[in-house]
Amino acid sequence: MNRFSDSLRLARKDYFKLRKHRDLPAWAMWAVTFDYSLRFGVIIVAVMALAGRKGADSSFWFEQAAPILGTALIVGSTLHLVFSAIERWAPQRFIDWSNGRPGVSVSLFFALTSMVCIYAGLNLAHQLFSGFSGIEHAPWQSQRGWLSMVGGTIVFSIVWALVAWDEWHEEQLKRQAQDAQMRLLQAQIEPHYLFNTLANVRSLIDCDTKAASELLDAFTDHLRASLEQMRADTVTLDQELALVGHYLKLMQLRMGDRLRYRIEADPAVRSLPVPPLLLQPLVENAVHHGLERSVEPGTITLRAAVVDGRLCLSVEDDGLGLGAPAQRRGRGVATQNIRERLAARWGQSASLRIEPNHPRGVVATLELPCP
């Protein structure tokens, strides 16, 4: 029951926006269409009954109320089908324009499209209900001309523009708050990443000066390449994978043959935008908690692909696994930070799962909405 009511609530909230992809069942959008249509039809019927045009007797309800309610459903269905077709066939650039800042052109698009749909729905309803004896008294027949349609369109445009402007302004305020939260969370992960890498350099200074020097040189190159990305709102997946590749090369200098890695990414996904430093903490966990304490050589595998319309990123290792006793147990800052960043940007549409990677190791999987 909760799932049913939640679907209807989300459908109402998102009903007047055009979306290429919705995480809602089709029946929920249709239910909202029928709800709004019937409400509008009931208002018309109530106005007619109060005005006493035919008297609220049984003939009124049969001859006029029933056809008007049916007409409201047909008009609503016409609007639903046309706008669904626009969502499916229009380019994403047009969808973004329609959901952007409300203006005269956007208001006219929705108003004129709605006017054509209403006119088509009225004509269809008139043909279907022409056999009802009282239908000629209905106040919204298509035969009454375009003047009433134009007047209704003007009223609809004004009301839609006011509502859309208020929603757009509210969305802008929410987006600004989310951006501030994202920057704060990203600022938390940057020192965590830098301190971990510097600790690796420090660990080699006393025991292997030459290796420490090489590691420091590699770290300098890596830092130069990564500083710009750290402050960006988004980077390409190719840039994120390159940054992780730099880090793994640094770890290879420290661990030698005990660390191997490979990156498997479809060429088509490398240009997709992702938040910066999203994979880095997961790779660090794989190194420090999975492979560093293992006496056997290990492999870290990064995979990136689009699966069922979602971008799937995984970090797999064949190290000690989740059940291994920890000499130094982390506080989960990195993974918690990732989850908070995902929630701030995408809500429940993105997720991070950390599971055993049988027979050994751990797999961390990120699922993100595909742009």
CSV table of N, CA and C in Angstrom, one decimal, residues 75-222:
chain,number,residue,atom,x,y,z
A,75,VAL,N,-10.4,14.1,-23.2
A,75,VAL,CA,-9.5,15.3,-23.3
A,75,VAL,C,-8.2,15.0,-22.6
A,76,GLY,N,-8.3,14.6,-21.3
A,76,GLY,CA,-7.2,14.3,-20.5
A,76,GLY,C,-6.3,13.2,-21.1
A,77,SER,N,-6.9,12.2,-21.7
A,77,SER,CA,-6.2,11.1,-22.3
A,77,SER,C,-5.4,11.6,-23.5
A,78,THR,N,-6.1,12.5,-24.3
A,78,THR,CA,-5.4,13.1,-25.5
A,78,THR,C,-4.2,13.8,-25.1
A,79,LEU,N,-4.3,14.7,-24.0
A,79,LEU,CA,-3.2,15.4,-23.5
A,79,LEU,C,-2.1,14.5,-23.1
A,80,HIS,N,-2.4,13.4,-22.4
A,80,HIS,CA,-1.4,12.5,-21.9
A,80,HIS,C,-0.7,11.8,-23.0
A,81,LEU,N,-1.4,11.4,-24.0
A,81,LEU,CA,-0.8,10.7,-25.2
A,81,LEU,C,0.2,11.6,-26.0
A,82,VAL,N,-0.3,12.8,-26.2
A,82,VAL,CA,0.5,13.7,-27.0
A,82,VAL,C,1.8,14.1,-26.3
A,83,PHE,N,1.7,14.5,-25.0
A,83,PHE,CA,2.9,14.8,-24.2
A,83,PHE,C,3.8,13.6,-24.0
A,84,SER,N,3.2,12.4,-23.9
A,84,SER,CA,4.1,11.2,-23.8
A,84,SER,C,4.9,11.0,-25.1
A,85,ALA,N,4.2,11.3,-26.2
A,85,ALA,CA,4.9,11.2,-27.5
A,85,ALA,C,6.0,12.2,-27.6
A,86,ILE,N,5.8,13.4,-27.1
A,86,ILE,CA,6.8,14.4,-27.1
A,86,ILE,C,8.0,14.0,-26.3
A,87,GLU,N,7.7,13.5,-25.1
A,87,GLU,CA,8.8,13.0,-24.2
A,87,GLU,C,9.6,11.9,-24.9
A,88,ARG,N,9.0,11.0,-25.7
A,88,ARG,CA,9.7,9.9,-26.3
A,88,ARG,C,10.5,10.3,-27.5
A,89,TRP,N,9.9,11.2,-28.3
A,89,TRP,CA,10.5,11.4,-29.6
A,89,TRP,C,11.3,12.7,-29.7
A,90,ALA,N,11.0,13.7,-28.8
A,90,ALA,CA,11.8,14.9,-28.9
A,90,ALA,C,13.2,14.7,-28.4
A,91,PRO,N,14.1,15.5,-28.9
A,91,PRO,CA,15.5,15.4,-28.4
A,91,PRO,C,15.7,15.9,-27.0
A,92,GLN,N,16.7,15.4,-26.3
A,92,GLN,CA,16.9,15.8,-24.9
A,92,GLN,C,17.1,17.3,-24.7
A,93,ARG,N,17.7,17.9,-25.7
A,93,ARG,CA,17.9,19.4,-25.7
A,93,ARG,C,16.6,20.1,-25.6
A,94,PHE,N,15.5,19.6,-26.3
A,94,PHE,CA,14.2,20.2,-26.3
A,94,PHE,C,13.6,20.0,-24.9
A,95,ILE,N,13.7,18.8,-24.3
A,95,ILE,CA,13.1,18.5,-23.0
A,95,ILE,C,13.8,19.4,-22.0
A,96,ASP,N,15.1,19.6,-22.0
A,96,ASP,CA,15.7,20.5,-21.1
A,96,ASP,C,15.2,21.9,-21.2
A,97,TRP,N,15.0,22.3,-22.5
A,97,TRP,CA,14.5,23.7,-22.7
A,97,TRP,C,13.1,23.9,-22.1
A,98,SER,N,12.2,22.9,-22.3
A,98,SER,CA,10.9,23.0,-21.7
A,98,SER,C,10.8,23.0,-20.2
A,99,ASN,N,11.8,22.3,-19.6
A,99,ASN,CA,11.9,22.3,-18.1
A,99,ASN,C,12.7,23.4,-17.5
A,100,GLY,N,13.3,24.3,-18.4
A,100,GLY,CA,14.2,25.3,-17.9
A,100,GLY,C,13.4,26.5,-17.3
A,101,ARG,N,14.1,27.6,-17.4
A,101,ARG,CA,13.5,28.8,-16.9
A,101,ARG,C,12.2,29.2,-17.7
A,102,PRO,N,11.1,29.4,-17.0
A,102,PRO,CA,9.9,29.7,-17.7
A,102,PRO,C,9.9,31.0,-18.4
A,103,GLY,N,9.5,31.1,-19.6
A,103,GLY,CA,9.5,32.3,-20.4
A,103,GLY,C,8.3,32.3,-21.3
A,104,VAL,N,8.2,33.3,-22.1
A,104,VAL,CA,7.1,33.4,-23.1
A,104,VAL,C,7.0,32.3,-24.0
A,105,SER,N,8.2,31.9,-24.6
A,105,SER,CA,8.2,30.8,-25.6
A,105,SER,C,7.8,29.5,-25.0
A,106,VAL,N,8.3,29.2,-23.8
A,106,VAL,CA,8.0,27.9,-23.1
A,106,VAL,C,6.5,27.9,-22.8
A,107,SER,N,6.0,29.0,-22.3
A,107,SER,CA,4.5,29.1,-21.9
A,107,SER,C,3.7,28.9,-23.2
A,108,LEU,N,4.1,29.5,-24.3
A,108,LEU,CA,3.3,29.4,-25.5
A,108,LEU,C,3.3,28.0,-26.0
A,109,PHE,N,4.5,27.3,-25.9
A,109,PHE,CA,4.6,25.9,-26.3
A,109,PHE,C,3.6,25.0,-25.6
A,110,PHE,N,3.6,25.1,-24.3
A,110,PHE,CA,2.6,24.3,-23.5
A,110,PHE,C,1.2,24.7,-23.8
A,111,ALA,N,0.9,26.0,-23.9
A,111,ALA,CA,-0.4,26.5,-24.1
A,111,ALA,C,-1.0,26.1,-25.4
A,112,LEU,N,-0.2,26.3,-26.5
A,112,LEU,CA,-0.7,26.0,-27.8
A,112,LEU,C,-0.8,24.5,-28.0
A,113,THR,N,0.1,23.7,-27.5
A,113,THR,CA,0.0,22.2,-27.6
A,113,THR,C,-1.2,21.7,-26.8
A,114,SER,N,-1.4,22.3,-25.6
A,114,SER,CA,-2.6,21.9,-24.9
A,114,SER,C,-3.9,22.3,-25.6
A,115,MET,N,-3.9,23.5,-26.2
A,115,MET,CA,-5.1,23.9,-27.0
A,115,MET,C,-5.4,22.9,-28.1
A,116,VAL,N,-4.4,22.5,-28.8
A,116,VAL,CA,-4.7,21.6,-29.9
A,116,VAL,C,-5.2,20.3,-29.4
A,117,CYS,N,-4.6,19.8,-28.3
A,117,CYS,CA,-5.0,18.5,-27.7
A,117,CYS,C,-6.5,18.6,-27.2
A,118,ILE,N,-6.8,19.7,-26.6
A,118,ILE,CA,-8.2,19.9,-26.1
A,118,ILE,C,-9.2,20.0,-27.2
A,119,TYR,N,-8.8,20.7,-28.3
A,119,TYR,CA,-9.7,20.8,-29.4
A,119,TYR,C,-9.9,19.4,-30.1
A,120,ALA,N,-8.8,18.6,-30.2
A,120,ALA,CA,-8.9,17.3,-30.8
A,120,ALA,C,-9.8,16.4,-29.8
A,121,GLY,N,-9.5,16.5,-28.5
A,121,GLY,CA,-10.3,15.7,-27.6
A,121,GLY,C,-11.8,16.0,-27.6
A,122,LEU,N,-12.1,17.3,-27.7
A,122,LEU,CA,-13.5,17.7,-27.8
A,122,LEU,C,-14.2,17.2,-29.1
A,123,ASN,N,-13.5,17.3,-30.2
A,123,ASN,CA,-14.1,16.7,-31.4
A,123,ASN,C,-14.4,15.2,-31.3
A,124,LEU,N,-13.4,14.5,-30.7
A,124,LEU,CA,-13.6,13.0,-30.6
A,124,LEU,C,-14.7,12.7,-29.6
A,125,ALA,N,-14.8,13.5,-28.5
A,125,ALA,CA,-15.8,13.3,-27.5
A,125,ALA,C,-17.2,13.6,-28.1
A,126,HIS,N,-17.3,14.6,-28.9
A,126,HIS,CA,-18.6,15.0,-29.5
A,126,HIS,C,-19.1,13.9,-30.4
A,127,GLN,N,-18.2,13.3,-31.2
A,127,GLN,CA,-18.6,12.2,-32.0
A,127,GLN,C,-19.0,11.0,-31.2
A,128,LEU,N,-18.3,10.7,-30.1
A,128,LEU,CA,-18.7,9.5,-29.3
A,128,LEU,C,-20.0,9.7,-28.6
A,129,PHE,N,-20.2,10.9,-28.1
A,129,PHE,CA,-21.4,11.2,-27.3
A,129,PHE,C,-22.5,11.9,-28.0
A,130,SER,N,-22.5,12.0,-29.3
A,130,SER,CA,-23.5,12.7,-30.1
A,130,SER,C,-24.9,12.1,-29.9
A,131,GLY,N,-25.0,10.9,-29.5
A,131,GLY,CA,-26.3,10.2,-29.4
A,131,GLY,C,-27.0,10.6,-28.1
A,132,PHE,N,-26.3,11.3,-27.2
A,132,PHE,CA,-27.0,11.7,-26.0
A,132,PHE,C,-27.8,12.9,-26.3
A,133,SER,N,-29.1,12.9,-25.8
A,133,SER,CA,-30.0,14.0,-26.2
A,133,SER,C,-29.7,15.3,-25.6
A,134,GLY,N,-29.0,15.4,-24.4
A,134,GLY,CA,-28.7,16.6,-23.8
A,134,GLY,C,-27.3,17.2,-24.1
A,135,ILE,N,-26.6,16.5,-25.0
A,135,ILE,CA,-25.2,16.9,-25.2
A,135,ILE,C,-25.1,18.3,-25.8
A,136,GLU,N,-26.2,18.7,-26.5
A,136,GLU,CA,-26.1,20.0,-27.2
A,136,GLU,C,-26.0,21.1,-26.2
A,137,HIS,N,-26.4,20.9,-24.9
A,137,HIS,CA,-26.3,21.9,-23.9
A,137,HIS,C,-25.0,22.0,-23.2
A,138,ALA,N,-24.1,21.1,-23.5
A,138,ALA,CA,-22.8,21.0,-22.9
A,138,ALA,C,-22.0,22.3,-23.1
A,139,PRO,N,-21.4,22.9,-22.1
A,139,PRO,CA,-20.7,24.2,-22.3
A,139,PRO,C,-19.4,24.1,-23.0
A,140,TRP,N,-18.9,23.0,-23.4
A,140,TRP,CA,-17.5,23.0,-24.0
A,140,TRP,C,-17.5,22.1,-25.2
A,141,GLN,N,-18.5,22.3,-26.1
A,141,GLN,CA,-18.4,21.7,-27.4
A,141,GLN,C,-17.5,22.4,-28.3
A,142,SER,N,-16.8,21.6,-29.2
A,142,SER,CA,-15.8,22.2,-30.1
A,142,SER,C,-16.5,23.1,-31.2
A,143,GLN,N,-17.8,22.9,-31.4
A,143,GLN,CA,-18.5,23.6,-32.4
A,143,GLN,C,-18.7,25.1,-32.0
A,144,ARG,N,-18.4,25.4,-30.8
A,144,ARG,CA,-18.7,26.8,-30.3
A,144,ARG,C,-17.6,27.8,-30.7
A,145,GLY,N,-16.6,27.3,-31.5
A,145,GLY,CA,-15.6,28.2,-32.1
A,145,GLY,C,-14.3,28.3,-31.3
A,146,TRP,N,-13.4,29.0,-32.0
A,146,TRP,CA,-12.0,29.1,-31.4
A,146,TRP,C,-11.9,30.2,-30.4
A,147,LEU,N,-12.9,31.1,-30.3
A,147,LEU,CA,-12.7,32.2,-29.4
A,147,LEU,C,-12.6,31.8,-28.0
A,148,SER,N,-13.5,30.9,-27.6
A,148,SER,CA,-13.5,30.4,-26.2
A,148,SER,C,-12.2,29.6,-26.0
A,149,MET,N,-11.7,28.9,-27.0
A,149,MET,CA,-10.5,28.1,-26.9
A,149,MET,C,-9.3,29.1,-26.7
A,150,VAL,N,-9.3,30.2,-27.4
A,150,VAL,CA,-8.2,31.1,-27.3
A,150,VAL,C,-8.2,31.8,-25.9
A,151,GLY,N,-9.4,32.1,-25.4
A,151,GLY,CA,-9.5,32.7,-24.1
A,151,GLY,C,-9.0,31.7,-23.0
A,152,GLY,N,-9.4,30.4,-23.1
A,152,GLY,CA,-9.0,29.4,-22.2
A,152,GLY,C,-7.5,29.2,-22.3
A,153,THR,N,-6.9,29.3,-23.5
A,153,THR,CA,-5.5,29.2,-23.6
A,153,THR,C,-4.7,30.3,-22.9
A,154,ILE,N,-5.2,31.5,-23.0
A,154,ILE,CA,-4.6,32.7,-22.4
A,154,ILE,C,-4.6,32.5,-20.9
A,155,VAL,N,-5.7,32.1,-20.3
A,155,VAL,CA,-5.8,31.8,-18.9
A,155,VAL,C,-4.9,30.7,-18.5
A,156,PHE,N,-4.9,29.6,-19.3
A,156,PHE,CA,-4.0,28.5,-19.0
A,156,PHE,C,-2.5,28.9,-19.0
A,157,SER,N,-2.1,29.8,-20.0
A,157,SER,CA,-0.8,30.2,-20.1
A,157,SER,C,-0.3,31.0,-18.8
A,158,ILE,N,-1.2,31.9,-18.4
A,158,ILE,CA,-0.9,32.7,-17.2
A,158,ILE,C,-0.7,31.9,-16.0
A,159,VAL,N,-1.7,31.0,-15.8
A,159,VAL,CA,-1.7,30.1,-14.6
A,159,VAL,C,-0.5,29.2,-14.6
A,160,TRP,N,-0.2,28.6,-15.8
A,160,TRP,CA,1.0,27.7,-15.9
A,160,TRP,C,2.3,28.5,-15.7
A,161,ALA,N,2.4,29.7,-16.2
A,161,ALA,CA,3.6,30.4,-16.1
A,161,ALA,C,3.9,30.8,-14.6
A,162,LEU,N,2.8,31.2,-13.9
A,162,LEU,CA,3.0,31.5,-12.5
A,162,LEU,C,3.4,30.3,-11.7
A,163,VAL,N,2.7,29.2,-11.9
A,163,VAL,CA,3.1,27.9,-11.2
A,163,VAL,C,4.5,27.5,-11.5
A,164,ALA,N,4.8,27.5,-12.8
A,164,ALA,CA,6.1,27.0,-13.3
A,164,ALA,C,7.2,27.9,-12.8
A,165,TRP,N,7.0,29.2,-12.7
A,165,TRP,CA,8.0,30.1,-12.2
A,165,TRP,C,8.3,29.9,-10.8
A,166,ASP,N,7.2,29.6,-10.0
A,166,ASP,CA,7.4,29.4,-8.6
A,166,ASP,C,8.2,28.1,-8.4
A,167,GLU,N,7.8,27.0,-9.1
A,167,GLU,CA,8.5,25.7,-9.0
A,167,GLU,C,10.0,25.9,-9.4
A,168,TRP,N,10.2,26.6,-10.5
A,168,TRP,CA,11.6,26.8,-11.0
A,168,TRP,C,12.5,27.5,-10.0
A,169,HIS,N,11.9,28.6,-9.4
A,169,HIS,CA,12.6,29.3,-8.4
A,169,HIS,C,12.9,28.5,-7.2
A,170,GLU,N,12.0,27.6,-6.8
A,170,GLU,CA,12.2,26.7,-5.6
A,170,GLU,C,13.3,25.7,-6.0
A,171,GLU,N,13.3,25.2,-7.2
A,171,GLU,CA,14.3,24.2,-7.6
A,171,GLU,C,15.7,24.9,-7.6
A,172,GLN,N,15.8,26.2,-8.0
A,172,GLN,CA,17.1,26.8,-8.0
A,172,GLN,C,17.6,27.0,-6.6
A,173,LEU,N,16.8,27.3,-5.7
A,173,LEU,CA,17.2,27.4,-4.3
A,173,LEU,C,17.7,26.0,-3.8
A,174,LYS,N,16.9,25.0,-4.1
A,174,LYS,CA,17.4,23.6,-3.7
A,174,LYS,C,18.7,23.2,-4.3
A,175,ARG,N,18.8,23.6,-5.6
A,175,ARG,CA,20.1,23.2,-6.3
A,175,ARG,C,21.3,24.0,-5.7
A,176,GLN,N,21.1,25.2,-5.3
A,176,GLN,CA,22.2,26.0,-4.7
A,176,GLN,C,22.6,25.3,-3.4
A,177,ALA,N,21.6,24.9,-2.6
A,177,ALA,CA,21.9,24.2,-1.3
A,177,ALA,C,22.6,22.9,-1.5
A,178,GLN,N,22.2,22.2,-2.6
A,178,GLN,CA,22.8,20.9,-2.9
A,178,GLN,C,24.2,21.1,-3.3
A,179,ASP,N,24.5,22.2,-4.2
A,179,ASP,CA,25.8,22.5,-4.6
A,179,ASP,C,26.7,22.8,-3.5
A,180,ALA,N,26.2,23.6,-2.5
A,180,ALA,CA,27.0,23.9,-1.3
A,180,ALA,C,27.3,22.6,-0.5
A,181,GLN,N,26.4,21.7,-0.4
A,181,GLN,CA,26.6,20.5,0.3
A,181,GLN,C,27.6,19.6,-0.4
A,182,MET,N,27.5,19.6,-1.7
A,182,MET,CA,28.4,18.8,-2.5
A,182,MET,C,29.9,19.3,-2.4
A,183,ARG,N,30.1,20.6,-2.4
A,183,ARG,CA,31.4,21.1,-2.3
A,183,ARG,C,32.0,20.9,-0.9
A,184,LEU,N,31.1,20.9,0.1
A,184,LEU,CA,31.6,20.6,1.5
A,184,LEU,C,32.0,19.1,1.6
A,185,LEU,N,31.2,18.2,1.0
A,185,LEU,CA,31.6,16.8,1.1
A,185,LEU,C,32.8,16.5,0.3
A,186,GLN,N,33.0,17.2,-0.9
A,186,GLN,CA,34.2,17.0,-1.7
A,186,GLN,C,35.4,17.5,-1.0
A,187,ALA,N,35.2,18.6,-0.3
A,187,ALA,CA,36.4,19.2,0.5
A,187,ALA,C,36.8,18.2,1.6
A,188,GLN,N,35.9,17.4,2.1
A,188,GLN,CA,36.3,16.5,3.1
A,188,GLN,C,37.1,15.3,2.6
A,189,ILE,N,36.9,14.9,1.4
A,189,ILE,CA,37.6,13.7,0.8
A,189,ILE,C,38.9,14.1,0.3
A,190,GLU,N,39.2,15.4,-0.1
A,190,GLU,CA,40.5,15.7,-0.6
A,190,GLU,C,41.6,15.5,0.4
A,191,PRO,N,41.6,16.1,1.6
A,191,PRO,CA,42.7,15.8,2.5
A,191,PRO,C,42.8,14.3,2.9
A,192,HIS,N,41.7,13.6,3.0
A,192,HIS,CA,41.8,12.2,3.2
A,192,HIS,C,42.6,11.5,2.2
A,193,TYR,N,42.4,11.8,0.9
A,193,TYR,CA,43.1,11.2,-0.2
A,193,TYR,C,44.6,11.6,-0.2
A,194,LEU,N,44.9,12.9,0.1
A,194,LEU,CA,46.2,13.4,0.1
A,194,LEU,C,47.0,12.8,1.2
A,195,PHE,N,46.5,12.8,2.4
A,195,PHE,CA,47.2,12.3,3.6
A,195,PHE,C,47.5,10.8,3.4
A,196,ASN,N,46.6,10.0,2.8
A,196,ASN,CA,46.9,8.6,2.6
A,196,ASN,C,48.0,8.4,1.7
A,197,THR,N,48.1,9.2,0.6
A,197,THR,CA,49.2,9.1,-0.4
A,197,THR,C,50.5,9.5,0.2
A,198,LEU,N,50.5,10.6,1.0
A,198,LEU,CA,51.7,11.1,1.6
A,198,LEU,C,52.2,10.1,2.7
A,199,ALA,N,51.3,9.4,3.3
A,199,ALA,CA,51.7,8.4,4.3
A,199,ALA,C,52.5,7.2,3.6
A,200,ASN,N,52.1,6.9,2.4
A,200,ASN,CA,52.8,5.9,1.7
A,200,ASN,C,54.2,6.3,1.3
A,201,VAL,N,54.4,7.6,1.0
A,201,VAL,CA,55.7,8.1,0.7
A,201,VAL,C,56.6,8.0,2.0
A,202,ARG,N,56.0,8.5,3.1
A,202,ARG,CA,56.7,8.5,4.4
A,202,ARG,C,57.2,7.1,4.8
A,203,SER,N,56.4,6.1,4.5
A,203,SER,CA,56.7,4.7,4.9
A,203,SER,C,57.9,4.2,4.2
A,204,LEU,N,58.3,4.8,3.1
A,204,LEU,CA,59.5,4.2,2.3
A,204,LEU,C,60.8,5.0,2.6
A,205,ILE,N,60.7,6.2,3.2
A,205,ILE,CA,61.8,7.0,3.4
A,205,ILE,C,63.0,6.3,4.1
A,206,ASP,N,62.6,5.7,5.2
A,206,ASP,CA,63.6,5.1,6.1
A,206,ASP,C,64.2,3.8,5.5
A,207,CYS,N,63.3,3.0,4.9
A,207,CYS,CA,63.8,1.7,4.5
A,207,CYS,C,64.3,1.6,3.0
A,208,ASP,N,63.8,2.5,2.2
A,208,ASP,CA,64.2,2.4,0.8
A,208,ASP,C,64.2,3.8,0.2
A,209,THR,N,65.3,4.5,0.3
A,209,THR,CA,65.4,5.9,-0.1
A,209,THR,C,65.2,6.1,-1.6
A,210,LYS,N,65.8,5.2,-2.4
A,210,LYS,CA,65.6,5.3,-3.8
A,210,LYS,C,64.1,5.2,-4.2
A,211,ALA,N,63.5,4.1,-3.6
A,211,ALA,CA,62.1,3.9,-4.0
A,211,ALA,C,61.2,5.1,-3.5
A,212,ALA,N,61.6,5.6,-2.3
A,212,ALA,CA,60.8,6.8,-1.8
A,212,ALA,C,61.0,7.9,-2.8
A,213,SER,N,62.2,8.2,-3.3
A,213,SER,CA,62.4,9.3,-4.2
A,213,SER,C,61.6,9.1,-5.5
A,214,GLU,N,61.6,7.8,-6.0
A,214,GLU,CA,60.8,7.6,-7.2
A,214,GLU,C,59.3,7.8,-6.9
A,215,LEU,N,58.9,7.3,-5.8
A,215,LEU,CA,57.5,7.4,-5.4
A,215,LEU,C,57.1,8.9,-5.2
A,216,LEU,N,58.0,9.7,-4.7
A,216,LEU,CA,57.7,11.1,-4.5
A,216,LEU,C,57.6,11.8,-5.8
A,217,ASP,N,58.5,11.5,-6.8
A,217,ASP,CA,58.4,12.0,-8.1
A,217,ASP,C,57.1,11.7,-8.8
A,218,ALA,N,56.7,10.4,-8.7
A,218,ALA,CA,55.5,10.0,-9.3
A,218,ALA,C,54.3,10.7,-8.6
A,219,PHE,N,54.4,10.8,-7.3
A,219,PHE,CA,53.3,11.5,-6.6
A,219,PHE,C,53.2,13.0,-7.0
A,220,THR,N,54.3,13.6,-7.3
A,220,THR,CA,54.3,15.0,-7.7
A,220,THR,C,53.6,15.1,-9.1
A,221,ASP,N,53.9,14.2,-10.0
A,221,ASP,CA,53.2,14.2,-11.3
A,221,ASP,C,51.7,14.0,-11.1
A,222,HIS,N,51.4,13.0,-10.2
A,222,HIS,CA,50.0,12.7,-10.0
A,222,HIS,C,49.3,13.9,-9.4
